[in-house]
PDB file of C-alpha atoms and ligand atoms in Angstrom:
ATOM      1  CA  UNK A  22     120.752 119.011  94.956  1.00 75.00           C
ATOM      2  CA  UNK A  23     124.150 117.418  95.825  1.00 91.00           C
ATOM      3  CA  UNK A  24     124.154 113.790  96.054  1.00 97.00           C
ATOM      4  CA  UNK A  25     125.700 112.870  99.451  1.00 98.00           C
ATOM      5  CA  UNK A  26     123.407 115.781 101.111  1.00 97.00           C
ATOM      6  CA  UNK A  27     122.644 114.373 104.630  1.00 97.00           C
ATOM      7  CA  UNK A  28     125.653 111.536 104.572  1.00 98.00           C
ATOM      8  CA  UNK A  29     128.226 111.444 106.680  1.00 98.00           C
ATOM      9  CA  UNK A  30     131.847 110.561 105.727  1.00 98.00           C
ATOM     10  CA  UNK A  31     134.383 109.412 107.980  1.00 98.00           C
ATOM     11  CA  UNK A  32     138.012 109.489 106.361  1.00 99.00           C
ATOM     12  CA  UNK A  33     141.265 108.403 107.978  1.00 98.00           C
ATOM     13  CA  UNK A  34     144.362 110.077 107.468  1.00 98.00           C
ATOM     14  CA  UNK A  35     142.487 112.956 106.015  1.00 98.00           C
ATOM     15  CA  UNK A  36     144.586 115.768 106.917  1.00 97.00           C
ATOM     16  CA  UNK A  37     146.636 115.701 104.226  1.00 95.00           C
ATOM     17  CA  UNK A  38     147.074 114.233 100.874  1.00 96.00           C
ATOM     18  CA  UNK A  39     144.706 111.252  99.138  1.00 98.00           C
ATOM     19  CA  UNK A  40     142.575 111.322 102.639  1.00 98.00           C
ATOM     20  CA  UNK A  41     142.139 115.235 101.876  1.00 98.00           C
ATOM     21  CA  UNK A  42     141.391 114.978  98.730  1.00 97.00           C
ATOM     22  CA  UNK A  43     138.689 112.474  99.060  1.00 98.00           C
ATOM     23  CA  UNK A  44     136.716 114.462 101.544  1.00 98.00           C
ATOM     24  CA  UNK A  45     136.711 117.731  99.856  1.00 98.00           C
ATOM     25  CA  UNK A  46     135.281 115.643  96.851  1.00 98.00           C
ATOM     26  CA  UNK A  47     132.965 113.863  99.104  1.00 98.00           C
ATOM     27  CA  UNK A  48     132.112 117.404 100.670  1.00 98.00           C
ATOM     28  CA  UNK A  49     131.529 118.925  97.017  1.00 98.00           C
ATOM     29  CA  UNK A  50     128.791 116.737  97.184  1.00 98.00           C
ATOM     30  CA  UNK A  51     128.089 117.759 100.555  1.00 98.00           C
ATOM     31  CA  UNK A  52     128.410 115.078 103.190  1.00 98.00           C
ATOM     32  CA  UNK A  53     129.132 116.074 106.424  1.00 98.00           C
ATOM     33  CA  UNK A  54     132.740 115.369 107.133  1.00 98.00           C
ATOM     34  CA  UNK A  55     134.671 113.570 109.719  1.00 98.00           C
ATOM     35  CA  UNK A  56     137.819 114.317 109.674  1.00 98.00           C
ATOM     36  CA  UNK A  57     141.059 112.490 111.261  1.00 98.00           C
ATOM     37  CA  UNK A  58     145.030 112.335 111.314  1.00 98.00           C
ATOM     38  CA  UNK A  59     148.282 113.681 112.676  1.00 97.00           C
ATOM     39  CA  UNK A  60     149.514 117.145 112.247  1.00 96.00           C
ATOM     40  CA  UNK A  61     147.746 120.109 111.938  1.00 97.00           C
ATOM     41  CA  UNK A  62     143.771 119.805 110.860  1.00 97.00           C
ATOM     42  CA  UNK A  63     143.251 123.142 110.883  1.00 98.00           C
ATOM     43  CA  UNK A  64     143.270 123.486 107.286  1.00 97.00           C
ATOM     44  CA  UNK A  65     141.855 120.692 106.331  1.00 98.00           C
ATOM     45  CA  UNK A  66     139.349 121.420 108.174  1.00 98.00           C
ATOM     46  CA  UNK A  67     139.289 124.904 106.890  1.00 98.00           C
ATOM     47  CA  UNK A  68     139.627 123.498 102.958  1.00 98.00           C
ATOM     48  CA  UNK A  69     136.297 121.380 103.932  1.00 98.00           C
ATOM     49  CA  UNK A  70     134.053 124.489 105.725  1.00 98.00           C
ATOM     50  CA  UNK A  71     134.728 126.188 102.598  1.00 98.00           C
ATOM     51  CA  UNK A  72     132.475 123.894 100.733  1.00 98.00           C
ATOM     52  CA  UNK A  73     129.884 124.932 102.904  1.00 98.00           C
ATOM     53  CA  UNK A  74     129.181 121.639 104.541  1.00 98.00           C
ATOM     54  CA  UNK A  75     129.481 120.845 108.501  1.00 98.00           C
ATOM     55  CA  UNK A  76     133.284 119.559 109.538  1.00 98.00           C
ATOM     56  CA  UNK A  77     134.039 117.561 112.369  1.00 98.00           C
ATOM     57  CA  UNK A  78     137.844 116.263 113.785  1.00 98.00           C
ATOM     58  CA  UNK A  79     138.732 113.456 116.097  1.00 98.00           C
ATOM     59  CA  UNK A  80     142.368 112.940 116.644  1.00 98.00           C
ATOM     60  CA  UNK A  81     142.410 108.605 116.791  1.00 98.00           C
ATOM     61  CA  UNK A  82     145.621 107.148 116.770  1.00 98.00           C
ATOM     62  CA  UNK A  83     144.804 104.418 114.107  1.00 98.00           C
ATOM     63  CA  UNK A  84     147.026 101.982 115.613  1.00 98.00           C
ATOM     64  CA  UNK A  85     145.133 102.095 118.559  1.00 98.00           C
ATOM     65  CA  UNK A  86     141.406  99.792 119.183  1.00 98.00           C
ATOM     66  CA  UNK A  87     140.402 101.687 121.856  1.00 98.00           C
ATOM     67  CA  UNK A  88     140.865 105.513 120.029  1.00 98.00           C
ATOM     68  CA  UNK A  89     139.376 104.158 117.217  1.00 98.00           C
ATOM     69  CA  UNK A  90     136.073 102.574 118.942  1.00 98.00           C
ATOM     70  CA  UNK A  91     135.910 106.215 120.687  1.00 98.00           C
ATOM     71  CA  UNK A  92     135.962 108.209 117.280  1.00 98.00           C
ATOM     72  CA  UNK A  93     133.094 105.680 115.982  1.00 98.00           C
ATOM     73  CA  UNK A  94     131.642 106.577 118.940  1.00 98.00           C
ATOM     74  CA  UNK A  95     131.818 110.869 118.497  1.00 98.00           C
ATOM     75  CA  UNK A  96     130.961 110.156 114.950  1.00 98.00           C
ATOM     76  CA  UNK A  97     127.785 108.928 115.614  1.00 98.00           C
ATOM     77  CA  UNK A  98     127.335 111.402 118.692  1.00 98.00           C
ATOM     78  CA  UNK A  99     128.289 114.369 117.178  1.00 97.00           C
ATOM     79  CA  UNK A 100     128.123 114.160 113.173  1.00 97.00           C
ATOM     80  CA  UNK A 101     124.738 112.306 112.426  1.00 94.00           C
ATOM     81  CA  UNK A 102     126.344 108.539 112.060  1.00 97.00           C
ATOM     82  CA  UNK A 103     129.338 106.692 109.544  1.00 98.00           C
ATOM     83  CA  UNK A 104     127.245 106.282 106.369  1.00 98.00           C
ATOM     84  CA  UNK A 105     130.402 107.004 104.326  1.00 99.00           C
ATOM     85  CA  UNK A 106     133.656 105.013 105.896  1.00 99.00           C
ATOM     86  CA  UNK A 107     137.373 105.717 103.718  1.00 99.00           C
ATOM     87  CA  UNK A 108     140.028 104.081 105.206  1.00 99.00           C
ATOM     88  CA  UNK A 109     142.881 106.069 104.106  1.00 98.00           C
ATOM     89  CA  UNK A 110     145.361 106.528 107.084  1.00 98.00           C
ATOM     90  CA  UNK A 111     148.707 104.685 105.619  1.00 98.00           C
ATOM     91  CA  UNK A 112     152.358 104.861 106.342  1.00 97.00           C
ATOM     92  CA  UNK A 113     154.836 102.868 104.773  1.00 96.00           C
ATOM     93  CA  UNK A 114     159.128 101.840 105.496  1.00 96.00           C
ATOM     94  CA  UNK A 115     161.134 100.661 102.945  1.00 96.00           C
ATOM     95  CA  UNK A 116     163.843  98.204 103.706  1.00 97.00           C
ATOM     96  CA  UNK A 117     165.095  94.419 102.767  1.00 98.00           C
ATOM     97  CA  UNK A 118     163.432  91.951 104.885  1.00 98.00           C
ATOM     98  CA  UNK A 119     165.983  90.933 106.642  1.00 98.00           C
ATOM     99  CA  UNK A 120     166.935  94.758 107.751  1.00 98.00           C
ATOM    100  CA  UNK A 121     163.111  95.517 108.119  1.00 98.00           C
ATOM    101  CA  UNK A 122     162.610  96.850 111.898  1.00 98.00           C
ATOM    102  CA  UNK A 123     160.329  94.678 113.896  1.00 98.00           C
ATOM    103  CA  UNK A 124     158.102  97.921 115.385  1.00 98.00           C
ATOM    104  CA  UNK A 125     157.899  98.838 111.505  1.00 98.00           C
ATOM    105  CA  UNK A 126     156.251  96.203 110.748  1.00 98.00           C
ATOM    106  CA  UNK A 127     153.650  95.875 113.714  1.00 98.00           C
ATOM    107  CA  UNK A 128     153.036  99.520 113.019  1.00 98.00           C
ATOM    108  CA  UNK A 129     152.834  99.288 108.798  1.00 98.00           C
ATOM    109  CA  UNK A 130     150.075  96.399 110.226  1.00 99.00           C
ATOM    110  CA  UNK A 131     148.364  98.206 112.731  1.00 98.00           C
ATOM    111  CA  UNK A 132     147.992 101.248 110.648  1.00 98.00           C
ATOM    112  CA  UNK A 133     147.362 100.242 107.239  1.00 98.00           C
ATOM    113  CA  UNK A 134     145.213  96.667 107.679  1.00 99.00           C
ATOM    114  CA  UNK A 135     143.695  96.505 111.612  1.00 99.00           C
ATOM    115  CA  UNK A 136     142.555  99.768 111.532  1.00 99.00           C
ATOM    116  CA  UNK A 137     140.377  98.470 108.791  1.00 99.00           C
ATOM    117  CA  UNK A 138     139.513  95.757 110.182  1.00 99.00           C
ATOM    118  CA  UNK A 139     138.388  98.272 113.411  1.00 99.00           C
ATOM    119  CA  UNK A 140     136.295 100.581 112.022  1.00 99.00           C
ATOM    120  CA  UNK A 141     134.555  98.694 109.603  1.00 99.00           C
ATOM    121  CA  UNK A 142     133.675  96.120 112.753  1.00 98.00           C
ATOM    122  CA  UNK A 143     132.323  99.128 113.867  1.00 98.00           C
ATOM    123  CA  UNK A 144     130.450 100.635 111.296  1.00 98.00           C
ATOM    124  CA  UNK A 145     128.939  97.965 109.679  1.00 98.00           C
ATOM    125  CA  UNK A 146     126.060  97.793 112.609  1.00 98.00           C
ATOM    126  CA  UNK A 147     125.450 101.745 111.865  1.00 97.00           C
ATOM    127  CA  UNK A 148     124.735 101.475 108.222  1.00 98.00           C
ATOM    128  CA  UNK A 149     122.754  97.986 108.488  1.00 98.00           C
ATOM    129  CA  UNK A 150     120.869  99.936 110.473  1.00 98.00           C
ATOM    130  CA  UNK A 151     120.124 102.415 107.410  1.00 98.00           C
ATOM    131  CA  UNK A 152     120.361  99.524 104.750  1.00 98.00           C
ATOM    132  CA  UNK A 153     122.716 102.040 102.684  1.00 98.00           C
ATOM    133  CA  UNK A 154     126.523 102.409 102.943  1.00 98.00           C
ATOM    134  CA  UNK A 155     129.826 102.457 101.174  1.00 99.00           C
ATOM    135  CA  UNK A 156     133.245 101.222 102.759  1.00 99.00           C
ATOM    136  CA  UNK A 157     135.854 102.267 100.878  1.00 99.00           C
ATOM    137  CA  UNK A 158     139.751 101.023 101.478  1.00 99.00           C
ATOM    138  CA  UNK A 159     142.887 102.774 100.024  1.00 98.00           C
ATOM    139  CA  UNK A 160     144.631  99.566  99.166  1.00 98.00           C
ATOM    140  CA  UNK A 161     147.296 100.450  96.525  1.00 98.00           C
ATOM    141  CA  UNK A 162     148.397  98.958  93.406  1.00 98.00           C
ATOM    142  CA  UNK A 163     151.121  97.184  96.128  1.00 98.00           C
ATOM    143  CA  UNK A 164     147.243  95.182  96.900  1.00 98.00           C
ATOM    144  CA  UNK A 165     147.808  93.556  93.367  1.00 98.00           C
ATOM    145  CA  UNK A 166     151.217  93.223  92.597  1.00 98.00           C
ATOM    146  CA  UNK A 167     154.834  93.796  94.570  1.00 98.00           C
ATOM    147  CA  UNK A 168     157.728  95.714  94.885  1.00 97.00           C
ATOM    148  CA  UNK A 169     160.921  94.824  96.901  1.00 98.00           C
ATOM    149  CA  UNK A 170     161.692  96.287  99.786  1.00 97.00           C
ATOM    150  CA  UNK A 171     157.843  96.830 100.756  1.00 98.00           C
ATOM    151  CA  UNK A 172     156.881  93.478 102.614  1.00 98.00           C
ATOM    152  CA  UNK A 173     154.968  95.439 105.580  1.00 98.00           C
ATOM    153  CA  UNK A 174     153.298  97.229 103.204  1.00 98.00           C
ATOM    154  CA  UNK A 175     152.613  95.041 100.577  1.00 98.00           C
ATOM    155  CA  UNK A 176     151.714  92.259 102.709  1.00 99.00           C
ATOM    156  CA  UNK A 177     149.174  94.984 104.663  1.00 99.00           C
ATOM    157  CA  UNK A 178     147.756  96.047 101.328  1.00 98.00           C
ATOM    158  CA  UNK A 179     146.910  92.988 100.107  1.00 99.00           C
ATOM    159  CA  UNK A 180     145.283  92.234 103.293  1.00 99.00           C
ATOM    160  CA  UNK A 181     143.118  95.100 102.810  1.00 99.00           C
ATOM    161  CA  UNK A 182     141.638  93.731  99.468  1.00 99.00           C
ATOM    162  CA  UNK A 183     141.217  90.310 101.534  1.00 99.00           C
ATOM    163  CA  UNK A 184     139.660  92.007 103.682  1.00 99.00           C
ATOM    164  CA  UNK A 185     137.099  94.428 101.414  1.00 99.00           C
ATOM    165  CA  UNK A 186     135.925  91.105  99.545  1.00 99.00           C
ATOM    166  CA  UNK A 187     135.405  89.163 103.014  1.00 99.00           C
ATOM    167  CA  UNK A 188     133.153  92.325 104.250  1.00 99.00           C
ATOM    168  CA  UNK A 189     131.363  92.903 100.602  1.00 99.00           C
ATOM    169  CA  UNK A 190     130.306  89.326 100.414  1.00 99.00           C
ATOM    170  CA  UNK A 191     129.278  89.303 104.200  1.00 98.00           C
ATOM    171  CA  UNK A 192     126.729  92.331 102.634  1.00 98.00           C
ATOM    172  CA  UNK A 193     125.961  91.447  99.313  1.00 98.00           C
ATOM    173  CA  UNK A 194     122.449  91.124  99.800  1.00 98.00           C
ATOM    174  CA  UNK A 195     122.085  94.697 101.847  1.00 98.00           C
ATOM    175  CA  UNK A 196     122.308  98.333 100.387  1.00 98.00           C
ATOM    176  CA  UNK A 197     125.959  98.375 101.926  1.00 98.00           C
ATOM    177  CA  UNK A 198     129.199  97.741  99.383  1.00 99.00           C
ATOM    178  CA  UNK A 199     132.658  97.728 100.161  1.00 99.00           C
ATOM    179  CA  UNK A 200     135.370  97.909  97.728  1.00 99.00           C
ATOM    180  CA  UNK A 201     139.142  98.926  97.306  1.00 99.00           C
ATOM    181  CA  UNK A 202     140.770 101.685  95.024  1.00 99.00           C
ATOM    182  CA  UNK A 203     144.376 100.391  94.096  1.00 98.00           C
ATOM    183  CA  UNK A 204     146.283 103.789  93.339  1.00 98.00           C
ATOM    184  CA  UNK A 205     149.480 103.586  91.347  1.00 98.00           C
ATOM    185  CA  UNK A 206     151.725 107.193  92.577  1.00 98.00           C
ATOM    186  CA  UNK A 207     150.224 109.746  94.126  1.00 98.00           C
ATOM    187  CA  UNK A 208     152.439 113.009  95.032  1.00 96.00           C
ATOM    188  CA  UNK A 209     151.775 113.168  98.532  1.00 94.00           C
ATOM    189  CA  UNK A 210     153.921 113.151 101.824  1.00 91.00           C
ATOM    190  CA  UNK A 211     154.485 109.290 101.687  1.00 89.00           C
ATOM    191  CA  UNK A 212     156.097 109.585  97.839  1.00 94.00           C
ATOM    192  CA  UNK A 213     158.045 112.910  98.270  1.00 95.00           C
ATOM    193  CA  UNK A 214     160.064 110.928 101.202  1.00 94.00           C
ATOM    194  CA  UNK A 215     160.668 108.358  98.278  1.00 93.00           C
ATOM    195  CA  UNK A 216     161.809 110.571  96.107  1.00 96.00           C
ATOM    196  CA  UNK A 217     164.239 112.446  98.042  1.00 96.00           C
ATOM    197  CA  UNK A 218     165.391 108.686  99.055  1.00 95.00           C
ATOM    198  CA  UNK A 219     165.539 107.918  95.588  1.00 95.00           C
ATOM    199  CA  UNK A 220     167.279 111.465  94.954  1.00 97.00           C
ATOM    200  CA  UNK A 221     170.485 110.660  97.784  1.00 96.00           C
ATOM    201  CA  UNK A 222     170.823 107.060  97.309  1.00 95.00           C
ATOM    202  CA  UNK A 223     171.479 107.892  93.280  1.00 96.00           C
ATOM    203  CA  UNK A 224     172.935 111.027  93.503  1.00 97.00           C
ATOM    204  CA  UNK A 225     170.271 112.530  91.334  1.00 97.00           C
ATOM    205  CA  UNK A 226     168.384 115.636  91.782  1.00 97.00           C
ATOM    206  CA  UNK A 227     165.128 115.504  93.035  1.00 96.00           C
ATOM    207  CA  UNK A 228     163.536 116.342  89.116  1.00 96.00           C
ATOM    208  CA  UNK A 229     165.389 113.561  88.113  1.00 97.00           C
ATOM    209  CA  UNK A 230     164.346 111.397  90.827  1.00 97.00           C
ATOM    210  CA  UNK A 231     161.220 111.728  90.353  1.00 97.00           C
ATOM    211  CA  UNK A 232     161.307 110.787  86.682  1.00 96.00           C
ATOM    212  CA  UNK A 233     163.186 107.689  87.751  1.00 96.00           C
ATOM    213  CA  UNK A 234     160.568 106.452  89.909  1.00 96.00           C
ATOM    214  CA  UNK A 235     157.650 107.037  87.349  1.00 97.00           C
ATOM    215  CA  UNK A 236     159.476 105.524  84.535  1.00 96.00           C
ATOM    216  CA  UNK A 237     160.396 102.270  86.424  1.00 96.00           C
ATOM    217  CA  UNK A 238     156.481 101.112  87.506  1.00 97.00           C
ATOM    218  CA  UNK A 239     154.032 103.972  86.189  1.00 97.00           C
ATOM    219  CA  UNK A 240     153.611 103.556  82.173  1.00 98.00           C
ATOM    220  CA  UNK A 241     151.758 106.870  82.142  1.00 98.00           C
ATOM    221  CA  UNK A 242     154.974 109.127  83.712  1.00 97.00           C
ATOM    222  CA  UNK A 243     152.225 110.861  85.209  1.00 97.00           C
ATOM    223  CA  UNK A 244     151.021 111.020  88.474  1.00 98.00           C
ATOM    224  CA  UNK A 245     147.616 110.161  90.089  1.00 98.00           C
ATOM    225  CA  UNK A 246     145.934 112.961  91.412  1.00 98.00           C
ATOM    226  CA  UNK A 247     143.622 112.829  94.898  1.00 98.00           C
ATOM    227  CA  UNK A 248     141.464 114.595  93.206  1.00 98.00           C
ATOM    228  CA  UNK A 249     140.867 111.502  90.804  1.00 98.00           C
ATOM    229  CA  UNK A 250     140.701 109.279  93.566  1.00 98.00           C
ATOM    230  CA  UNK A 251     137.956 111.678  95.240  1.00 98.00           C
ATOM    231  CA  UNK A 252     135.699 111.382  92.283  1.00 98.00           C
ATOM    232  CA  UNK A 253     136.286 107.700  92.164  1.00 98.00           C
ATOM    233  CA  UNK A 254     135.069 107.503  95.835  1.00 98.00           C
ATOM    234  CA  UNK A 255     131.897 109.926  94.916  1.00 98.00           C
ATOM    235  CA  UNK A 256     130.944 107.625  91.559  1.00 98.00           C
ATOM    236  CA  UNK A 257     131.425 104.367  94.064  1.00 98.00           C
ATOM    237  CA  UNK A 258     128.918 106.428  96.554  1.00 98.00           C
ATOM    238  CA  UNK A 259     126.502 106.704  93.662  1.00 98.00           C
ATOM    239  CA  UNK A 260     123.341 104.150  92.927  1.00 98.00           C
ATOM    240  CA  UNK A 261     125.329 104.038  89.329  1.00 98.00           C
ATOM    241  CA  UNK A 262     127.567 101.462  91.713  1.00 98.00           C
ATOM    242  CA  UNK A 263     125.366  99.518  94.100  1.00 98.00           C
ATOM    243  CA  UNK A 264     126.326  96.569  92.429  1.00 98.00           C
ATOM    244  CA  UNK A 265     130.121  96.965  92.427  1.00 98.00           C
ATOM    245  CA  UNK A 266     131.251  94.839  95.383  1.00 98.00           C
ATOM    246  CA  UNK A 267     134.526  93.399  96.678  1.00 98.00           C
ATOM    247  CA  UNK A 268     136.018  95.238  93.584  1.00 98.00           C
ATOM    248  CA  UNK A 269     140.308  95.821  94.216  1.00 98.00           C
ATOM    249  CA  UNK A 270     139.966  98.949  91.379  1.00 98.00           C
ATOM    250  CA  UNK A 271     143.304 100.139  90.264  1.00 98.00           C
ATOM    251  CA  UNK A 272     143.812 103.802  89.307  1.00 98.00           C
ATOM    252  CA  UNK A 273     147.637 103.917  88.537  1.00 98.00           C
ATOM    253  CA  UNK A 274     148.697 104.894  84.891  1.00 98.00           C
ATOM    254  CA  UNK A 275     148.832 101.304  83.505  1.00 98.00           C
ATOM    255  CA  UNK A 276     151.143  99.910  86.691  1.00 98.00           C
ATOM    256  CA  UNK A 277     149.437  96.630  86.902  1.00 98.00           C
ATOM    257  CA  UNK A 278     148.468  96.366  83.310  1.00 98.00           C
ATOM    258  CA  UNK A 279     152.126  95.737  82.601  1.00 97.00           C
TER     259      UNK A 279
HETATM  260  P1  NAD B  26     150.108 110.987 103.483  1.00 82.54           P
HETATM  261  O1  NAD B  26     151.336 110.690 104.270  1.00 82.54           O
HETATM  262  O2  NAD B  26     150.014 112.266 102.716  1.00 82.54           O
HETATM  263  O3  NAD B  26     148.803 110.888 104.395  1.00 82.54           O
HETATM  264  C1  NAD B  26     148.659 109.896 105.345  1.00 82.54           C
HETATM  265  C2  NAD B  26     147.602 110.335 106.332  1.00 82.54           C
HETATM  266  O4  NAD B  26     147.498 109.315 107.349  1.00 82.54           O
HETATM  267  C3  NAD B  26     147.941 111.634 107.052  1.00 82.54           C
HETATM  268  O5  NAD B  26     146.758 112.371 107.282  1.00 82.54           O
HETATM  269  C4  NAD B  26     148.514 111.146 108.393  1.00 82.54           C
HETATM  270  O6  NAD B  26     148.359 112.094 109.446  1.00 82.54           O
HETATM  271  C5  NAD B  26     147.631 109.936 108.625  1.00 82.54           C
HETATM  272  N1  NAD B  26     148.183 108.974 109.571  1.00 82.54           N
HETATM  273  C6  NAD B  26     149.401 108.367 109.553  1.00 82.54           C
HETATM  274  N2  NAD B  26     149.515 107.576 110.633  1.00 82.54           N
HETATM  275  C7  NAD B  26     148.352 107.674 111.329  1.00 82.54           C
HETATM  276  C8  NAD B  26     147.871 107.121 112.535  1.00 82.54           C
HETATM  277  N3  NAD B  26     148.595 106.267 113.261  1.00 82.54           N
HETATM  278  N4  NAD B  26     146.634 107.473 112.952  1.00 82.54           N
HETATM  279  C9  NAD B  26     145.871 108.359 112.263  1.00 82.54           C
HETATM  280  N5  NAD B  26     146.284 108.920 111.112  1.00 82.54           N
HETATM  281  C10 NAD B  26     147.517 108.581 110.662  1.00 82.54           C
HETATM  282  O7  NAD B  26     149.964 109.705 102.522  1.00 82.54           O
HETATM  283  P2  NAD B  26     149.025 109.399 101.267  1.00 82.54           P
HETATM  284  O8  NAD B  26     149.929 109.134 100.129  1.00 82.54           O
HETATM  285  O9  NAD B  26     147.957 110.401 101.141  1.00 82.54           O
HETATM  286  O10 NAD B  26     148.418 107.987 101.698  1.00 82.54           O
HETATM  287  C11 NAD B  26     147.073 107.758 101.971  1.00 82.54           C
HETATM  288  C12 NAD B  26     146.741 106.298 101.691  1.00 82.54           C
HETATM  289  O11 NAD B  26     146.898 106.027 100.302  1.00 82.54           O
HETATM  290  C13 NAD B  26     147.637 105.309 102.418  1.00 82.54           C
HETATM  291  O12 NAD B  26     146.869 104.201 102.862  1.00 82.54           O
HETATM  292  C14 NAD B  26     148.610 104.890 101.346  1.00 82.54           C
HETATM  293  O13 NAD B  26     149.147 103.619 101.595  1.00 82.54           O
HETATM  294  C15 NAD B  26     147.697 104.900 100.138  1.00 82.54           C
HETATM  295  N6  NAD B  26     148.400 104.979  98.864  1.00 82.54           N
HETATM  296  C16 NAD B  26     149.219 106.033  98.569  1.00 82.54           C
HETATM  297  C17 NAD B  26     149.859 106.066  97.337  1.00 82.54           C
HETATM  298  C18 NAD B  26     150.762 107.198  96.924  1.00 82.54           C
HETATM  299  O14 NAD B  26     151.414 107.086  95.895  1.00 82.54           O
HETATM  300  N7  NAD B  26     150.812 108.286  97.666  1.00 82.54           N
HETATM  301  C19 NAD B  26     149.677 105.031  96.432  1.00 82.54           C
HETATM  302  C20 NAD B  26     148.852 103.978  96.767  1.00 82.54           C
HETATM  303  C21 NAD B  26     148.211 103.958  97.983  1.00 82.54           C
END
């Protein structure tokens, strides 16, 4: 038997990269999946039906309350409840502080901390309800340590491991964790654009680019794979974790270790 049979997981920003790859892991074990994001979900949602479990979309803009509080809503409608919450969806803008555009930053906030804060106000009374649960935030290694030219998004990640300890103490003594995986690089979307930044602002090709930006933070050179984040989200799913709450764990090649 698969151990999430009869969960449901809701993951934002699933369409493509980390988001994706934690719900076909989450589906390998086969929870029903709610998927959400920009773009195309059609294969997504395709990668996800292969796996033989059910698949459900709803298109929230995760800067927005009110979309949010209506995909809570089909997710308990339509696909059984929110047992499993990932909040994934992320963008990020790099630029000094004093260059860094003001609707950047409300929407590097909005995005990557209040929607958080948002569903997991929402959730919460669905798997109290069911005394079993497992919030898990995509904080980032920028949750533990800086970088310049990141304040929106280093300021909104460390918010987000604020805000996992607040909710895992708030829950300690109920069959509901919450915790935050702190990933180091990961080659998806929202890394390629810095490499091909990277690339034209050194005159490097983009091979070369992306060695540069490994070697200066990432001891390993190597990257992080969603995959490895997926089956970090299934273990923290497991009973083997009950007791690991309000944890900010960091999966990045030795980034923070330095
Ligand atoms: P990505 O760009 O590949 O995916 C981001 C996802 O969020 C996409 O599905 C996109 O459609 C969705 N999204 C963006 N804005 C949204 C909005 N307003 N409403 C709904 N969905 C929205 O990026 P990724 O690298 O997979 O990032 C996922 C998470 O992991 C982010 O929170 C990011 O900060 C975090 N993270 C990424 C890395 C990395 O190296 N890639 C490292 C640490 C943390």
């Amino acid at each position: 038997m698969q151990a999430l049979q009869g969960k449901t997981a809701l993951i934002t920003g699933s369409t493509s990269g980390i988001g994706l790859g934690m719900a076909i892991e989450l589906a390998r074990q086969g929870a029903t999946i709610v998927l959400n994001g920009f773009g195309d979900a059609a294969p997504a949602r395709e990668a996800i039906a292969a796996l033989g479990v059910a698949v459900h979309y709803h298109g929230a803009d995760m800067s927005k309350p009110a979309e949010i509080a209506d995909m809570l809503a089909f997710a308990r409608q339509e696909a059984g409840g929110v047992d499993i919450l990932v909040n994934n969806a992320g963008i990020q803008h790099v630029a000094n502080v004093e260059e860094f555009p003001v609707e950047k930053w409300d929407a590097i906030i909005a995005i990557n901390l209040s929607s958080a804060f948002h569903t997991t106000r929402l959730a919460v009374p669905l798997m109290r309800e069911r005394n079993w649960g497992r919030i898990i935030n995509l904080a980032s290694v920028h949750g533990l340590v800086g970088s310049a030219q990141k304040s929106a998004y280093v300021a909104a990640k460390h918010g987000v491991i604020g805000l996992t300890k607040a909710v895992a103490l708030e829950l300690a003594k109920t069959g509901v964790t919450c915790n935050a995986i702190c990933p180091g690089w990961v080659k998806t979307l929202l890394v390629e654009k810095q490499i091909e930044a990277r690339a034209e602002a050194k005159g490097l090709s983009l091979a070369d680019a992306q060695r540069d930006l490994l070697s200066e933070k990432q001891p390993s050179q190597e990257f992080v794979t969603p995959e490895q984040l997926g089956q970090l989200a299934v273990f923290l799913c497991s009973p083997a974790a009950s007791q690991i709450r309000g944890a900010a764990w960091n999966v990045d090649g030795g980034w923070v270790a330095q």
